[in-house]
PDB file of C-alpha atoms in Angstrom:
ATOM      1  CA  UNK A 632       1.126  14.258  18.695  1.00 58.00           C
ATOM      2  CA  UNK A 633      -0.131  10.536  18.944  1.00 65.00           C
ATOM      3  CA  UNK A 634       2.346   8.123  21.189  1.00 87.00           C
ATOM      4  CA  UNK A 635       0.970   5.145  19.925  1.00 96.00           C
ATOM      5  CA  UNK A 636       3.032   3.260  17.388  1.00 97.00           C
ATOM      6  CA  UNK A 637       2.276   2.503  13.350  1.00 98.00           C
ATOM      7  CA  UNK A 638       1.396  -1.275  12.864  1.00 98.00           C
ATOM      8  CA  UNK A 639       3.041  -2.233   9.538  1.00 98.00           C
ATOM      9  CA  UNK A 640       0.848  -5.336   8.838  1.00 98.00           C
ATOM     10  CA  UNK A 641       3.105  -7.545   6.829  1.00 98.00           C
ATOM     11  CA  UNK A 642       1.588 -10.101   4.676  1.00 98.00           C
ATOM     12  CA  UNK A 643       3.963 -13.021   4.181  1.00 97.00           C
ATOM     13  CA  UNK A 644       7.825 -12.342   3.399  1.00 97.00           C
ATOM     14  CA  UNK A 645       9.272 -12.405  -0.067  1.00 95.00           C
ATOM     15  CA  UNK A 646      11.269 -15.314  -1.660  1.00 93.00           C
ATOM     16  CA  UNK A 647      14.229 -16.246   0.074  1.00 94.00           C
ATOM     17  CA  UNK A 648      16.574 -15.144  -3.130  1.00 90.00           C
ATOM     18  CA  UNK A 649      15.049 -11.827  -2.690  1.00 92.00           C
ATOM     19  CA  UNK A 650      14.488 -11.021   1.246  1.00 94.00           C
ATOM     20  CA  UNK A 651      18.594 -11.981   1.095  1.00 94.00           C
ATOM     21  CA  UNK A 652      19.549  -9.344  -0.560  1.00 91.00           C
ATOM     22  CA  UNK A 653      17.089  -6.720   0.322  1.00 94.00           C
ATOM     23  CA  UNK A 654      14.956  -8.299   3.859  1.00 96.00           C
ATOM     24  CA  UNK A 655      11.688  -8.064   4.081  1.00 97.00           C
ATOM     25  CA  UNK A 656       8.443  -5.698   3.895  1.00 98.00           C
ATOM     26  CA  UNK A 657       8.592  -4.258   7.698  1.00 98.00           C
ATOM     27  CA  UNK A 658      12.110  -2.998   6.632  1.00 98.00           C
ATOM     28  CA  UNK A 659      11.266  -0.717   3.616  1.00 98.00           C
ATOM     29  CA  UNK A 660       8.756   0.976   5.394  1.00 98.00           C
ATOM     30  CA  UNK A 661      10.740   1.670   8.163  1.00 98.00           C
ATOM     31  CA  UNK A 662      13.546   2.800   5.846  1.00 98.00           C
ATOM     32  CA  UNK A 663      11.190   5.075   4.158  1.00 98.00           C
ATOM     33  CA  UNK A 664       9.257   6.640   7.186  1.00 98.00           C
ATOM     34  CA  UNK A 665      12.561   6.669   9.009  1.00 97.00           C
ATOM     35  CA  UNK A 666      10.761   5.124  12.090  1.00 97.00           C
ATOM     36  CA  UNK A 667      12.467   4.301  15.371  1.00 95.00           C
ATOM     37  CA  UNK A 668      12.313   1.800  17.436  1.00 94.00           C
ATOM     38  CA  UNK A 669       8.966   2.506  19.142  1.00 94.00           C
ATOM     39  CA  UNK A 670       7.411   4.034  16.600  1.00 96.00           C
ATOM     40  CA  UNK A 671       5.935   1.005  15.400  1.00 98.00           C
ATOM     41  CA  UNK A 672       4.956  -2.686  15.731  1.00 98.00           C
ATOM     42  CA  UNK A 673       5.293  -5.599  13.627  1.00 98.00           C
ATOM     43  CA  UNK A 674       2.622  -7.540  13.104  1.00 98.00           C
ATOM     44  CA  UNK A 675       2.212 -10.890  10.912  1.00 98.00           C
ATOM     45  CA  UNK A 676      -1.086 -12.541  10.648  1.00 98.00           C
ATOM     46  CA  UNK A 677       0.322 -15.088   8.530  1.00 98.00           C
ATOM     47  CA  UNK A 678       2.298 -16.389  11.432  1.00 98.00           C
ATOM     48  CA  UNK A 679      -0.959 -16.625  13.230  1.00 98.00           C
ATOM     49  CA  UNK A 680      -0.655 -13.488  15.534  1.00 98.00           C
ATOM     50  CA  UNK A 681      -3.318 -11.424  16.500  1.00 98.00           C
ATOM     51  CA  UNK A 682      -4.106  -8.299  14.667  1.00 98.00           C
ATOM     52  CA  UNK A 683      -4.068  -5.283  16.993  1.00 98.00           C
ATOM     53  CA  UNK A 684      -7.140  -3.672  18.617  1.00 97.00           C
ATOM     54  CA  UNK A 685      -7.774  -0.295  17.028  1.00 96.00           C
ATOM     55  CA  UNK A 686      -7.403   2.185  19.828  1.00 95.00           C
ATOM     56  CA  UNK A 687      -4.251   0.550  20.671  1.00 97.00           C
ATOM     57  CA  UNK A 688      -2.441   1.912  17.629  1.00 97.00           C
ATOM     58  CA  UNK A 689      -1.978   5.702  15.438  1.00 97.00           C
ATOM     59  CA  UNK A 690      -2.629   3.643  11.845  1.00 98.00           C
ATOM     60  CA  UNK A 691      -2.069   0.716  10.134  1.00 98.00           C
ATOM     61  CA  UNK A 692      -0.358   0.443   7.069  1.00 98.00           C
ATOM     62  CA  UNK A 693      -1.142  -3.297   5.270  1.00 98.00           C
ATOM     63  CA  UNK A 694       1.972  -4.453   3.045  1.00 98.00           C
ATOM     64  CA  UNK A 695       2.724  -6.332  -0.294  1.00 97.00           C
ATOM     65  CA  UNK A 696       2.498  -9.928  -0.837  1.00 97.00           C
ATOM     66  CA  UNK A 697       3.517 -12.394  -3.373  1.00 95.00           C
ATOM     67  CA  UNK A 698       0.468 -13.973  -1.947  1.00 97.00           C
ATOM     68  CA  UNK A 699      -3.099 -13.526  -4.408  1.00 97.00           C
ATOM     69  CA  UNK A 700      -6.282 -12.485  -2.284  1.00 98.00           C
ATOM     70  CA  UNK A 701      -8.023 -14.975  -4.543  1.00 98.00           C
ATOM     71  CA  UNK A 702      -6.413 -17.549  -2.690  1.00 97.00           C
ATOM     72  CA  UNK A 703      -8.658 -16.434   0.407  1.00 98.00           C
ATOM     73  CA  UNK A 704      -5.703 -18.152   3.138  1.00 98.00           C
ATOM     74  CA  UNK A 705      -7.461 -18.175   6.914  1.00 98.00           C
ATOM     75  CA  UNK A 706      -4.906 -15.066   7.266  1.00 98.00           C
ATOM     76  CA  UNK A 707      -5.690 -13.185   4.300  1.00 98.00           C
ATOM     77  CA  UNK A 708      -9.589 -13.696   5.137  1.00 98.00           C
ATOM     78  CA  UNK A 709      -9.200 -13.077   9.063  1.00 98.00           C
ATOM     79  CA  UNK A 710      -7.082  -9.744   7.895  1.00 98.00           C
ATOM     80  CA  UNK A 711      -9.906  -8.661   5.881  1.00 98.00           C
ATOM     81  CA  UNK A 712     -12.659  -9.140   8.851  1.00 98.00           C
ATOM     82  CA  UNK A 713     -10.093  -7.072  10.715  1.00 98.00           C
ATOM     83  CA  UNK A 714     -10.065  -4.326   8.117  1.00 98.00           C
ATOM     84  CA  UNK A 715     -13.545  -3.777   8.788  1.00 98.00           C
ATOM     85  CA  UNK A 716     -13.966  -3.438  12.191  1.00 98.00           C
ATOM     86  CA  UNK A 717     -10.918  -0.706  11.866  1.00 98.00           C
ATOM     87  CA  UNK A 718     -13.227   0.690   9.965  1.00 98.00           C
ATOM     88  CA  UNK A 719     -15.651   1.019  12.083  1.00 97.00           C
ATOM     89  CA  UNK A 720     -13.053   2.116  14.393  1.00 96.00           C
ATOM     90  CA  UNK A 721     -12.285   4.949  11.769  1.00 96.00           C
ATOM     91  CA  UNK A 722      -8.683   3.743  12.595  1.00 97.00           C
ATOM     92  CA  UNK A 723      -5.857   5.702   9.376  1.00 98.00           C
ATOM     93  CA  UNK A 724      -5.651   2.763   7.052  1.00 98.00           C
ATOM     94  CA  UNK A 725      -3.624   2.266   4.109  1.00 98.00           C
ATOM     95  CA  UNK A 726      -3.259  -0.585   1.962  1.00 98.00           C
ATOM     96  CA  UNK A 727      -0.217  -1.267  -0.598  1.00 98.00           C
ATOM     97  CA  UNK A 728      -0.504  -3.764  -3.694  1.00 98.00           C
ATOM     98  CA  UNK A 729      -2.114  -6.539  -1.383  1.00 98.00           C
ATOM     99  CA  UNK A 730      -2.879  -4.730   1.286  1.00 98.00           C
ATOM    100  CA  UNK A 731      -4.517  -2.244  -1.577  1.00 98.00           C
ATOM    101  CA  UNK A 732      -6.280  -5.198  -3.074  1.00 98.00           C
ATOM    102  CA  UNK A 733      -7.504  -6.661   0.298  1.00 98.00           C
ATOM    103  CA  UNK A 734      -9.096  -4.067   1.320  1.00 98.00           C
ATOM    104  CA  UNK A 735     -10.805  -3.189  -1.365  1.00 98.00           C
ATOM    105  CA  UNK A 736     -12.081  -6.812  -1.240  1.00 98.00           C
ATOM    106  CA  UNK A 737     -12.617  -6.891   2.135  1.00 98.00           C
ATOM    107  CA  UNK A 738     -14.696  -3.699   1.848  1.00 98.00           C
ATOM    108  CA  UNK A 739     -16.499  -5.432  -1.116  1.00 98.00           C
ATOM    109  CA  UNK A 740     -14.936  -4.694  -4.136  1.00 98.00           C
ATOM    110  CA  UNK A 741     -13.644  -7.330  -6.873  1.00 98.00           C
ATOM    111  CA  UNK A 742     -10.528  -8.316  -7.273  1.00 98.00           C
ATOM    112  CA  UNK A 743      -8.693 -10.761  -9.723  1.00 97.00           C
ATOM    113  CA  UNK A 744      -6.404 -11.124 -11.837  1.00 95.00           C
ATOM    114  CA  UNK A 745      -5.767  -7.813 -14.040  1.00 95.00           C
ATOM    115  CA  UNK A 746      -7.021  -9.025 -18.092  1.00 93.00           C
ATOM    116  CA  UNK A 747      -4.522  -6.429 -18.912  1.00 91.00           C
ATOM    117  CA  UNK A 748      -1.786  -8.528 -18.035  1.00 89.00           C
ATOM    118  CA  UNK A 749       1.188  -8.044 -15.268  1.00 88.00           C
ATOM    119  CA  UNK A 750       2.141  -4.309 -14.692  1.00 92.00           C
ATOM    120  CA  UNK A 751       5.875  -4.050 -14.159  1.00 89.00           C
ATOM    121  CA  UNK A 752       8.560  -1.383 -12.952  1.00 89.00           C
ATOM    122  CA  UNK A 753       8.378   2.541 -12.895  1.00 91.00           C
ATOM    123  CA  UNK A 754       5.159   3.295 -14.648  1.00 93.00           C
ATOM    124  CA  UNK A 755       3.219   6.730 -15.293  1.00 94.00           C
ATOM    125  CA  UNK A 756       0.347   7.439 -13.519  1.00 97.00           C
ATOM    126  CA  UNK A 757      -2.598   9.656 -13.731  1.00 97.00           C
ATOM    127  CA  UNK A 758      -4.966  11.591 -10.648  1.00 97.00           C
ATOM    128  CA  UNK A 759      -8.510  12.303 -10.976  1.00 97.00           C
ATOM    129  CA  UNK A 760      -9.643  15.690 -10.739  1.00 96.00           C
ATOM    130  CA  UNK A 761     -11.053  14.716  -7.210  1.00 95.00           C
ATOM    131  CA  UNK A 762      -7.635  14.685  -5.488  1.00 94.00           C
ATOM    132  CA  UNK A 763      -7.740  18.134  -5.363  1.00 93.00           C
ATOM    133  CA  UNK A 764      -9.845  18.455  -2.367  1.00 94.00           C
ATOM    134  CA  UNK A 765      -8.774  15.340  -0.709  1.00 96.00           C
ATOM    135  CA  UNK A 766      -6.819  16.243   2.037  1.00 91.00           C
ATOM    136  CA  UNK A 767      -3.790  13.708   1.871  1.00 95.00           C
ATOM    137  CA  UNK A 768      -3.770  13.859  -2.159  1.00 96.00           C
ATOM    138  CA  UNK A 769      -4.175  17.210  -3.057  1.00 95.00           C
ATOM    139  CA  UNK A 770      -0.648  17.843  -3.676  1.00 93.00           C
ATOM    140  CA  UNK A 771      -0.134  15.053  -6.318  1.00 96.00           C
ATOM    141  CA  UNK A 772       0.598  16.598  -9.586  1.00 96.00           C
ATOM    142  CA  UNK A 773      -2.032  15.312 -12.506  1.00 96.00           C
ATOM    143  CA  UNK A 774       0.675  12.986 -13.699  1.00 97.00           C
ATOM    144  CA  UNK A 775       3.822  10.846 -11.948  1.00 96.00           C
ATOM    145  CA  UNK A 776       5.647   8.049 -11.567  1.00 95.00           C
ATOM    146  CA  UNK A 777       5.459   5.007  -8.608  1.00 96.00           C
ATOM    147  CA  UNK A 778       6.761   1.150  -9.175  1.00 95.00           C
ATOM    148  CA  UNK A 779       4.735  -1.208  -9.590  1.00 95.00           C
ATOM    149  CA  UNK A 780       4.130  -4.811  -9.694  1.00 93.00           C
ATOM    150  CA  UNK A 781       1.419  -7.094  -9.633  1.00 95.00           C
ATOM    151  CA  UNK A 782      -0.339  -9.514 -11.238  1.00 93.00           C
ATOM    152  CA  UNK A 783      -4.400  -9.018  -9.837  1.00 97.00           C
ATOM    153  CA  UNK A 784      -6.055  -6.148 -10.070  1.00 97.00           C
ATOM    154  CA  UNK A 785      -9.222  -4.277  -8.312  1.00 98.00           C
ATOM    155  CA  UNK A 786     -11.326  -4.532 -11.258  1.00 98.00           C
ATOM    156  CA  UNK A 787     -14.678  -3.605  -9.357  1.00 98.00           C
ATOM    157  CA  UNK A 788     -14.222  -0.605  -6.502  1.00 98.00           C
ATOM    158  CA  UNK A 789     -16.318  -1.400  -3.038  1.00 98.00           C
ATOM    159  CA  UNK A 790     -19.936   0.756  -3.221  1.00 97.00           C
ATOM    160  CA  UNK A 791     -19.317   4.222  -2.705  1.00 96.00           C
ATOM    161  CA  UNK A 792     -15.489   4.136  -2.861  1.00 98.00           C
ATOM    162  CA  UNK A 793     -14.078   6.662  -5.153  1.00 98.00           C
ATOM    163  CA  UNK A 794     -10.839   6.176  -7.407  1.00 98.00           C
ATOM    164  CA  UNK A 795      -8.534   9.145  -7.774  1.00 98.00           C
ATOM    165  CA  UNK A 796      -6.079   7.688  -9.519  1.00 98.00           C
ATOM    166  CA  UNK A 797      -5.059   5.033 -13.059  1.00 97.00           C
ATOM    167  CA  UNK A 798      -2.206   3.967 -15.040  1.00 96.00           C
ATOM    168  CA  UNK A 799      -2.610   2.586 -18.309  1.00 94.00           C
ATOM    169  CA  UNK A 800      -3.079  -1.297 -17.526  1.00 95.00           C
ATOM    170  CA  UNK A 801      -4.925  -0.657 -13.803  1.00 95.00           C
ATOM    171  CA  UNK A 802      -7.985   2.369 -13.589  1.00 96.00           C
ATOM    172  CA  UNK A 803      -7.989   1.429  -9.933  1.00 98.00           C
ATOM    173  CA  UNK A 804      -4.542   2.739  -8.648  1.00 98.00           C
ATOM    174  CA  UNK A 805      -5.337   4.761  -5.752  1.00 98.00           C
ATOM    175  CA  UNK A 806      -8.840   4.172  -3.756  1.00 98.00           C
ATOM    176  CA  UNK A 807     -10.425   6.357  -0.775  1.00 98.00           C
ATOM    177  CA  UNK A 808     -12.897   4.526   0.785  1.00 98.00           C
ATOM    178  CA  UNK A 809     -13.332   7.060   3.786  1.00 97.00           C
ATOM    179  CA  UNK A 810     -11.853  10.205   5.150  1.00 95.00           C
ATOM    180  CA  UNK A 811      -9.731   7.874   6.646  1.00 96.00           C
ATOM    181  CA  UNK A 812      -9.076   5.215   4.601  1.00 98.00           C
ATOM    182  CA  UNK A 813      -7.617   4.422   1.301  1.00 98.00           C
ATOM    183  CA  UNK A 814      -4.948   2.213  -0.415  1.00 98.00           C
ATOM    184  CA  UNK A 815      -2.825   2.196  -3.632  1.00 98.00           C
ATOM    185  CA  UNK A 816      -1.595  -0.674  -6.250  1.00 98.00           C
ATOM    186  CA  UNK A 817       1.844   1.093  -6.216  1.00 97.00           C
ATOM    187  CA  UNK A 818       4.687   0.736  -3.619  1.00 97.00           C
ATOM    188  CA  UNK A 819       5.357   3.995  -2.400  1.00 98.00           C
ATOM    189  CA  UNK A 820       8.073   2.173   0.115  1.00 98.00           C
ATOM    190  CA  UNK A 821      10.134   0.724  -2.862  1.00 95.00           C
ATOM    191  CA  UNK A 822      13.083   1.981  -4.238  1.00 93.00           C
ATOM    192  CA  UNK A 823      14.978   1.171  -7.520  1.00 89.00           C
ATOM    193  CA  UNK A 824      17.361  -1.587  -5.742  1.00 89.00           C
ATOM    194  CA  UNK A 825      14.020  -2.976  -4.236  1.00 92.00           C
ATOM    195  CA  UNK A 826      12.841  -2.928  -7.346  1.00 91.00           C
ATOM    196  CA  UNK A 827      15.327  -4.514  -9.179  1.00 87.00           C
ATOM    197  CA  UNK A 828      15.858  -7.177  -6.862  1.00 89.00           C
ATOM    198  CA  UNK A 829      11.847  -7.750  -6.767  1.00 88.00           C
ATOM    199  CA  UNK A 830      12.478  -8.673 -10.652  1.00 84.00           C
ATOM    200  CA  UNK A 831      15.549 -10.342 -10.532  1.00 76.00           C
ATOM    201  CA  UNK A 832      14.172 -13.317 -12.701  1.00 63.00           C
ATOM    202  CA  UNK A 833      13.268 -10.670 -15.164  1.00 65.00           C
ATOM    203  CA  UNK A 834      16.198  -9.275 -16.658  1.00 58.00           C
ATOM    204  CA  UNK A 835      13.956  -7.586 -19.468  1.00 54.00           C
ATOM    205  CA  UNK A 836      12.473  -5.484 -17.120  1.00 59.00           C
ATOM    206  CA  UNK A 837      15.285  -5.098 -14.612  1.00 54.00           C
ATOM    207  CA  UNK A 838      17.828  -3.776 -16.812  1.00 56.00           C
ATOM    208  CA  UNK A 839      15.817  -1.413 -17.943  1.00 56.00           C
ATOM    209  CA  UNK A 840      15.941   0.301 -13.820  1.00 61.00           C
ATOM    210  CA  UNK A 841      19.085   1.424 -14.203  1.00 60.00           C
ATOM    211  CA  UNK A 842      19.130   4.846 -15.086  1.00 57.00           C
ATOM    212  CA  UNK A 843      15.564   6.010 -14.078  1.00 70.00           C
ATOM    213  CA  UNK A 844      14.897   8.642 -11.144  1.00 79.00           C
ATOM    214  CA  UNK A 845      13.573   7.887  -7.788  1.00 87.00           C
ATOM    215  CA  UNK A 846       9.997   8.688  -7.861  1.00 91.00           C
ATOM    216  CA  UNK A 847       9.031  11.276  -5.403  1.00 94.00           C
ATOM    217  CA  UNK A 848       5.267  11.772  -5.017  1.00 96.00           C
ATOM    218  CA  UNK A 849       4.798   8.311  -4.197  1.00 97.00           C
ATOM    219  CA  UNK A 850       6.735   8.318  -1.116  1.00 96.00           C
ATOM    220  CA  UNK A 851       5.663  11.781   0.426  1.00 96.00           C
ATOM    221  CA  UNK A 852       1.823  10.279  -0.255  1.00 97.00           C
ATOM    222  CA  UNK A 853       3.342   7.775   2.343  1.00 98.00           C
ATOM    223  CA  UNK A 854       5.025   9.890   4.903  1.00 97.00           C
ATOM    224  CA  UNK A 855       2.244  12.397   4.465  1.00 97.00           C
ATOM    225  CA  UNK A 856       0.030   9.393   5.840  1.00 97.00           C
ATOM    226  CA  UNK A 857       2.082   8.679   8.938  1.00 97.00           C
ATOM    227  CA  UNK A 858       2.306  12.620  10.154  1.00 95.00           C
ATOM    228  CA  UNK A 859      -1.459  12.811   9.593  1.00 93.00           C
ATOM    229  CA  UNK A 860      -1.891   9.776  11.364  1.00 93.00           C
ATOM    230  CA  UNK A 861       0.113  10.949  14.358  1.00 87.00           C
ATOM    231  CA  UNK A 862      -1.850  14.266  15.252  1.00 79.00           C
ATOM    232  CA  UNK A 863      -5.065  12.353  16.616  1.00 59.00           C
ATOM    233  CA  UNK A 864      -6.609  15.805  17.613  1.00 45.00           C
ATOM    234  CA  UNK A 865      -6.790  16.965  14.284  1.00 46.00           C
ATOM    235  CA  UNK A 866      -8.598  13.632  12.708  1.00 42.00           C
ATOM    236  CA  UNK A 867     -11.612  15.362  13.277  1.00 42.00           C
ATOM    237  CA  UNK A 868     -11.077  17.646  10.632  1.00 44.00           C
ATOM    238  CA  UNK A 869     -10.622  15.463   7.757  1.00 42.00           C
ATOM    239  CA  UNK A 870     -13.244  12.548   9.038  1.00 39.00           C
TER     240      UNK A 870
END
């Protein structure tokens, strides 16, 4: 088992009204990886600090923003340099709603905003036949449940990059780009109250929360990643 840590890459924080109630990125991950103190590093390149060299680190999961890749901030763009040489690295990547969107931009994909409009709350979602054989995926059932919200979309996949998973408004909802790598439009670190307080100034969609069920698949995709991650012997087989 791997000693080094997990870098949770967080892009930006959230509003104020909303990081009050419920903090920031770095904390729902931790929350739902259930990592301890050492297990992981903090890193913000949107406070200017340096990403982390590759074989100093297990994986690197790359958080939500409220930012929009096509703003292309110096962070945003110096992240997305970084993405690359990880992998080259063949460092365990994975990429959430931004972090989902950068990469796939970084790897050269397109990205913009989705012509199907904002996607919103717990929505259905459905897996390629392909997931079958991929080694973190293969237990996702052919249809379930994640949260979601976001405004852009990957509308173009990077060359060679294979989607294994859509909703109705986004066909690019989870994207392997390598044995290694891949990234997904929906949070699999949010719960309802995260939710809820993510669309606070959207009472149409918040109310209707209340009384829905936890997804599940979504987070064990997520802890699945970390364990994987952490058995550094075994990368061989899946790379």
């Amino acid at each position: 088992m791997s000693s080094l840590p997990l870098a949770i890459i967080q892009l930006e924080t959230p509003p104020a009204a909303v990081m009050s109630q419920i903090g920031e990125q770095q904390h729902w991950f931790v929350a739902a990886l259930g990592l301890q103190a050492g297990d992981y590093i903090v890193v913000r390149p949107d406070l200017g600090e340096d990403l982390p060299e590759p074989a100093s680190i297990a994986a690197a999961i790359l958080s939500g923003s409220w930012a929009m890749v096509t703003d292309h901030a110096g962070w945003s763009e110096r992240t997305a340099a970084w993405i690359r040489s990880a992998m080259d690295h063949q460092l365990p990547l994975l990429g959430v709603c931004y972090g989902h969107q950068l990469m796939a931009y970084a790897l050269g994909g397109l990205v913009d905003d989705n012509p199907r409009g904002w996607e919103r709350g717990l929505q259905q979602l459905e897996t390629a036949t392909a997931c079958q054989q991929d080694p973190l995926l293969s237990q996702l059932p052919e249809h379930f449940s994640a949260w979601l919200s976001h405004r852009q979309s990957v509308l173009q996949p990077p060359p060679g990059a294979q989607v294994l998973a859509s909703s109705a408004l986004d066909h690019c909802q989870i994207i392997r780009y390598s044995p290694h790598a891949l990234s997904v439009q929906f949070h699999p670190e949010f719960t309802g109250t995260i939710m809820t307080a993510c669309l606070q100034n959207k009472p149409e969609v918040s109310s209707l929360l209340t009384h829905q069920e936890e997804p599940v698949w979504p987070r064990q995709l997520l802890q699945d990643f970390w364990q994987q991650s952490q058995f550094p012997l075994q990368r061989s087989d899946i790379l």
